[in-house]
Coordinates of C-alpha atoms in Angstrom, one line a residue:
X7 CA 17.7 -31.2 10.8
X8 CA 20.2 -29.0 13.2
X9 CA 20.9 -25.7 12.3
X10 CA 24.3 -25.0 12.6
X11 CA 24.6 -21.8 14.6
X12 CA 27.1 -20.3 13.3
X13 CA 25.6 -19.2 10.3
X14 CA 23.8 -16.4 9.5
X15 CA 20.4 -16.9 10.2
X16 CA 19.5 -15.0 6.6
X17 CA 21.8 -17.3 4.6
X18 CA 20.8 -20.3 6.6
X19 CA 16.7 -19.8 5.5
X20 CA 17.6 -18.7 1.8
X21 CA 19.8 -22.2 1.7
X22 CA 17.3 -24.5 3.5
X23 CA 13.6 -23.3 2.0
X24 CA 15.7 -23.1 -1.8
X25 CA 13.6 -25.7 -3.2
X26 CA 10.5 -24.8 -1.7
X27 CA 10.8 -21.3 -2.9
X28 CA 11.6 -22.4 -6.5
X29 CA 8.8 -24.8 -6.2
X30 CA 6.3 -21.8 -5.4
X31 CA 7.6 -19.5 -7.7
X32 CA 7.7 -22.0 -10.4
X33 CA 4.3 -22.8 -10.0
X34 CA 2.1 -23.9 -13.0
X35 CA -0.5 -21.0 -11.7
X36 CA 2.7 -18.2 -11.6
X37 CA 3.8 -19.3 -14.6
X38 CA 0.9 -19.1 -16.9
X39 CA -0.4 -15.8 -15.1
X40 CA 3.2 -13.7 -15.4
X41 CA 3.5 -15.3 -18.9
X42 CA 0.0 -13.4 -20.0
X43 CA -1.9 -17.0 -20.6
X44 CA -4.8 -16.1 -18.1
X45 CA -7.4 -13.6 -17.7
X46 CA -8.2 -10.8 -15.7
X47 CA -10.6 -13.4 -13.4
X48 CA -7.5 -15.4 -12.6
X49 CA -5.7 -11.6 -10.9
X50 CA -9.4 -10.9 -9.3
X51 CA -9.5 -14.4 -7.3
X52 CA -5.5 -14.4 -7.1
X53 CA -5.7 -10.9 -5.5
X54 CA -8.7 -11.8 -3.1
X55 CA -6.7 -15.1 -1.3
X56 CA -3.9 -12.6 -0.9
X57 CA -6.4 -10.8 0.9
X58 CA -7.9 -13.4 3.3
X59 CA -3.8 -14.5 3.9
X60 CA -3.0 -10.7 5.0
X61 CA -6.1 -10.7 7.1
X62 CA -4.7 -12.9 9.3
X63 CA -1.0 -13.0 8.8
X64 CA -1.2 -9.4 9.6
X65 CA -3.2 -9.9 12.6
X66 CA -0.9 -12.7 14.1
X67 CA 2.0 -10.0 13.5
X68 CA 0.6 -7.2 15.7
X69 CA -0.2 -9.7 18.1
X70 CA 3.7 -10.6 18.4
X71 CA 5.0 -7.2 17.8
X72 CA 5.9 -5.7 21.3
X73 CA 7.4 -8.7 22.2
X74 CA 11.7 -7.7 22.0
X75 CA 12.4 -10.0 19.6
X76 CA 9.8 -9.2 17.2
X77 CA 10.8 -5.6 17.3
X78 CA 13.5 -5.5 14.6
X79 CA 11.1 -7.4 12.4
X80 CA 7.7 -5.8 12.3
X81 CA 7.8 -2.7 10.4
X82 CA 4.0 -1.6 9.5
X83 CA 5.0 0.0 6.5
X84 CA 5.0 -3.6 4.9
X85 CA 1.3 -4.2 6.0
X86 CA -1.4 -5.5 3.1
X87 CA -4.5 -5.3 3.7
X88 CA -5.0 -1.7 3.0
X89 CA -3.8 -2.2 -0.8
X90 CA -5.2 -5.3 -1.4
X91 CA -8.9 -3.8 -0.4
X92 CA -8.3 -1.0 -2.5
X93 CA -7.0 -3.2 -5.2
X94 CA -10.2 -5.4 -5.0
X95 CA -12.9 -2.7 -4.9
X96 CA -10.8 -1.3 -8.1
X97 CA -11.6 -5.5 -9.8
X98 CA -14.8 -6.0 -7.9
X99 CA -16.6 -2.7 -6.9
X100 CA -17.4 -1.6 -3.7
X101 CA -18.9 -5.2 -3.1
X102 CA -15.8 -7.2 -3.5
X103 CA -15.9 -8.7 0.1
X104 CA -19.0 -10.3 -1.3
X105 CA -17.3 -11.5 -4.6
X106 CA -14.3 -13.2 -2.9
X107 CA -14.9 -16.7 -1.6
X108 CA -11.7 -18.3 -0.1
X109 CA -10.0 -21.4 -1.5
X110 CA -9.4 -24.6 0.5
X111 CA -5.6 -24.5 0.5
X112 CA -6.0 -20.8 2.0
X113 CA -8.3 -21.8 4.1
X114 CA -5.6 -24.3 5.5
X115 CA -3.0 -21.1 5.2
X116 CA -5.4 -19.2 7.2
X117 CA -5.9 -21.5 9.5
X118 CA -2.3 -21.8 10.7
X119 CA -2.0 -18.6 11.1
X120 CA -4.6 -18.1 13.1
X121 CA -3.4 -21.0 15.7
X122 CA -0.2 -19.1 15.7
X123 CA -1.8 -16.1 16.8
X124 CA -2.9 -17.1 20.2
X125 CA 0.5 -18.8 21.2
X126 CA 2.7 -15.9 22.4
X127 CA 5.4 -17.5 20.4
X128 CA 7.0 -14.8 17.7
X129 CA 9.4 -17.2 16.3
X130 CA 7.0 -18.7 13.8
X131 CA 4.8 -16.0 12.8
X132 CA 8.6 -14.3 12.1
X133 CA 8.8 -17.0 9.6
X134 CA 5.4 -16.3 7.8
X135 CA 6.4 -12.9 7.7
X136 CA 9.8 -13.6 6.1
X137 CA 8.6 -15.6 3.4
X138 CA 5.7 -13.3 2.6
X139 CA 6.9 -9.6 2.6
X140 CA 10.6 -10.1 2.0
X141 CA 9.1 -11.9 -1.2
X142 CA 6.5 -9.3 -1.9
X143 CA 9.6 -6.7 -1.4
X144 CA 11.7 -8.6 -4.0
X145 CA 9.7 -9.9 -7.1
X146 CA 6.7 -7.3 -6.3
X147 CA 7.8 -4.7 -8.8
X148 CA 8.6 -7.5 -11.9
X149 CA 4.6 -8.9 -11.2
X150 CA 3.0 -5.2 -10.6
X151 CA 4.4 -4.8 -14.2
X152 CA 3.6 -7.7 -15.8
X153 CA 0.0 -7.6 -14.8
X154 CA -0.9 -4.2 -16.1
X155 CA 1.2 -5.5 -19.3
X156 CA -1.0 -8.4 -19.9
X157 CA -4.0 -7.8 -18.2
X158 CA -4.6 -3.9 -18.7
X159 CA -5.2 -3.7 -15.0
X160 CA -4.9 -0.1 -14.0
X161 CA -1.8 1.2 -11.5
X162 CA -5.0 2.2 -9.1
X163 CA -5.5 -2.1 -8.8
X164 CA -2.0 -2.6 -8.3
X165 CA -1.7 -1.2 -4.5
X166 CA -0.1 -4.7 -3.3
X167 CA 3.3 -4.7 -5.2
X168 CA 3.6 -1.1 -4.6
X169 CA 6.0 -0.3 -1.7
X170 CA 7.5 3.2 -1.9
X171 CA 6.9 3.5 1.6
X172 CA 10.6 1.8 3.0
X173 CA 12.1 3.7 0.2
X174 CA 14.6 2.0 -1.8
X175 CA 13.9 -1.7 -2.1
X176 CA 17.6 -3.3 -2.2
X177 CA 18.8 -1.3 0.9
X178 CA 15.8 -2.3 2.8
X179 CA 16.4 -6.4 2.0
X180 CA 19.6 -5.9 3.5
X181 CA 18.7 -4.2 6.7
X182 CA 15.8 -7.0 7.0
X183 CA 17.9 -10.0 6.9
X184 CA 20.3 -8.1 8.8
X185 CA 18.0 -7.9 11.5
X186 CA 17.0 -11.7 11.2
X187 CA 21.2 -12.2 11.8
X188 CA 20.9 -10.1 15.2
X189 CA 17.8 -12.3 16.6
X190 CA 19.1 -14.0 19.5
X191 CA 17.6 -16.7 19.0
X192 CA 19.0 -20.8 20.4
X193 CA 19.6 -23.4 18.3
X194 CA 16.0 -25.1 18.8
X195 CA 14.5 -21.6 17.8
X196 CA 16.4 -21.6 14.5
X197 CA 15.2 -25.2 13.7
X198 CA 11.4 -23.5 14.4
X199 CA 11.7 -20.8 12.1
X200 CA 13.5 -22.8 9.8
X201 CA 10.5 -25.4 9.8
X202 CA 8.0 -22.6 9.8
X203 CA 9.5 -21.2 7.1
X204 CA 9.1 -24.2 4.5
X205 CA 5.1 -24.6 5.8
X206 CA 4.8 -21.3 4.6
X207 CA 6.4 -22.0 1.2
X208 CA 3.9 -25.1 1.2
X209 CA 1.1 -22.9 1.9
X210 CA 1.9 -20.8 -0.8
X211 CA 2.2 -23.3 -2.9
X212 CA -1.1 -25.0 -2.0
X213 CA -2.9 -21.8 -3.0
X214 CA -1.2 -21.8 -6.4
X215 CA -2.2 -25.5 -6.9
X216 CA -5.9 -24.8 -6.7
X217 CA -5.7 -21.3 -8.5
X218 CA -4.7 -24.0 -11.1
X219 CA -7.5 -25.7 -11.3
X220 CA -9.8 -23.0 -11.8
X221 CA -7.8 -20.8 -14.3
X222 CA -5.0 -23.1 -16.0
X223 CA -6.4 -25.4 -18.5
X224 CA -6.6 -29.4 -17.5

């Protein structure tokens, strides 16, 4: 697929990863958990492959960060892996790294990030960090209540969906995909991210699909 460069690189990735996103989002896992139909077991293991995804994503985003066209992009305001350890010793205890065992569709999210991580190439770990944080930034606030709706899960577990830190949300969304606009970036660059940008929506979607099989009823 060629990426017509005319468009705005923002409207261009919302358009092209549409069905992907609503696939995700939609998810039979999402679905049941934001409707109330699971248990507090389903957020524990939920939060902890958020946590081994962060591990790395956010380690393959620091590795790309001083290069210029990273540099609009990386704000470590947005970073994870703080809250979601705090968040897990709040469902686990202080022994949650022992409680969390990751899944095989994380495994293979993992994985790819990780092989990004040693390439020098920013353009697709951009991508992964589109698709998480700009998604975390949007829907994190509707989830966050939700889950201490249904699940009695106290504010002090909800770290992850809590980012008062860039100040007001819809402001911040618009100077992000503003900055995505100004990447000067060539046409087989677009086509990169673009293509990175529905793995990660795949990923995602992978995790869900075997969260499903261990907290959705067959």
């Amino acid at each position: 697929m060629t990426v017509a460069t005319s468009q705005p690189l923002s409207a261009v990735l919302k358009e092209a990863t549409a069905t992907a996103h609503e696939d995700a989002e939609g998810s039979r896992f999402m679905e049941e958990l934001l409707g109330g139909k699971l248990n507090t077991e389903a957020v524990a293991e939920f939060t902890g492959q958020l946590w081994f995804i962060y591990e790395a994503l956010e380690r393959a985003v620091r590795a790309i960060e001083d290069q210029p066209l990273a540099g609009s992009i990386v704000d470590r305001r947005l970073e994870r892996q703080v809250s979601l350890e705090a968040d897990l010793a709040g469902m686990y205890g202080a022994n949650w790294r022992d409680a969390i065992r990751i899944l095989p569709a994380t495994m293979k999210y993992v994985s790819r990030l990780e092989e990004l991580t040693g390439t020098g190439d920013p353009v697709p770990v951009i991508a992964h960090h589109y698709v998480r944080y700009l998604g975390d930034v949007s829907g994190g606030q509707v989830i966050a209540a939700r889950l201490g709706t249904y699940y009695d899960i106290d504010p002090e577990s909800l770290n992850f969906y809590d980012f008062s830190a860039i100040g007001k949300i819809p402001p911040y969304r618009s100077s992000y995909r503003t900055a995505l606009d100004e990447l000067d970036l060539n046409e087989e660059q677009r086509e990169s991210l673009l293509e990175e940008a529905r793995m990660a929506f795949g990923f995602n979607s992978g995790v869900f699909t075997d969260l499903a099989k261990r907290h959705c009823a067959q």
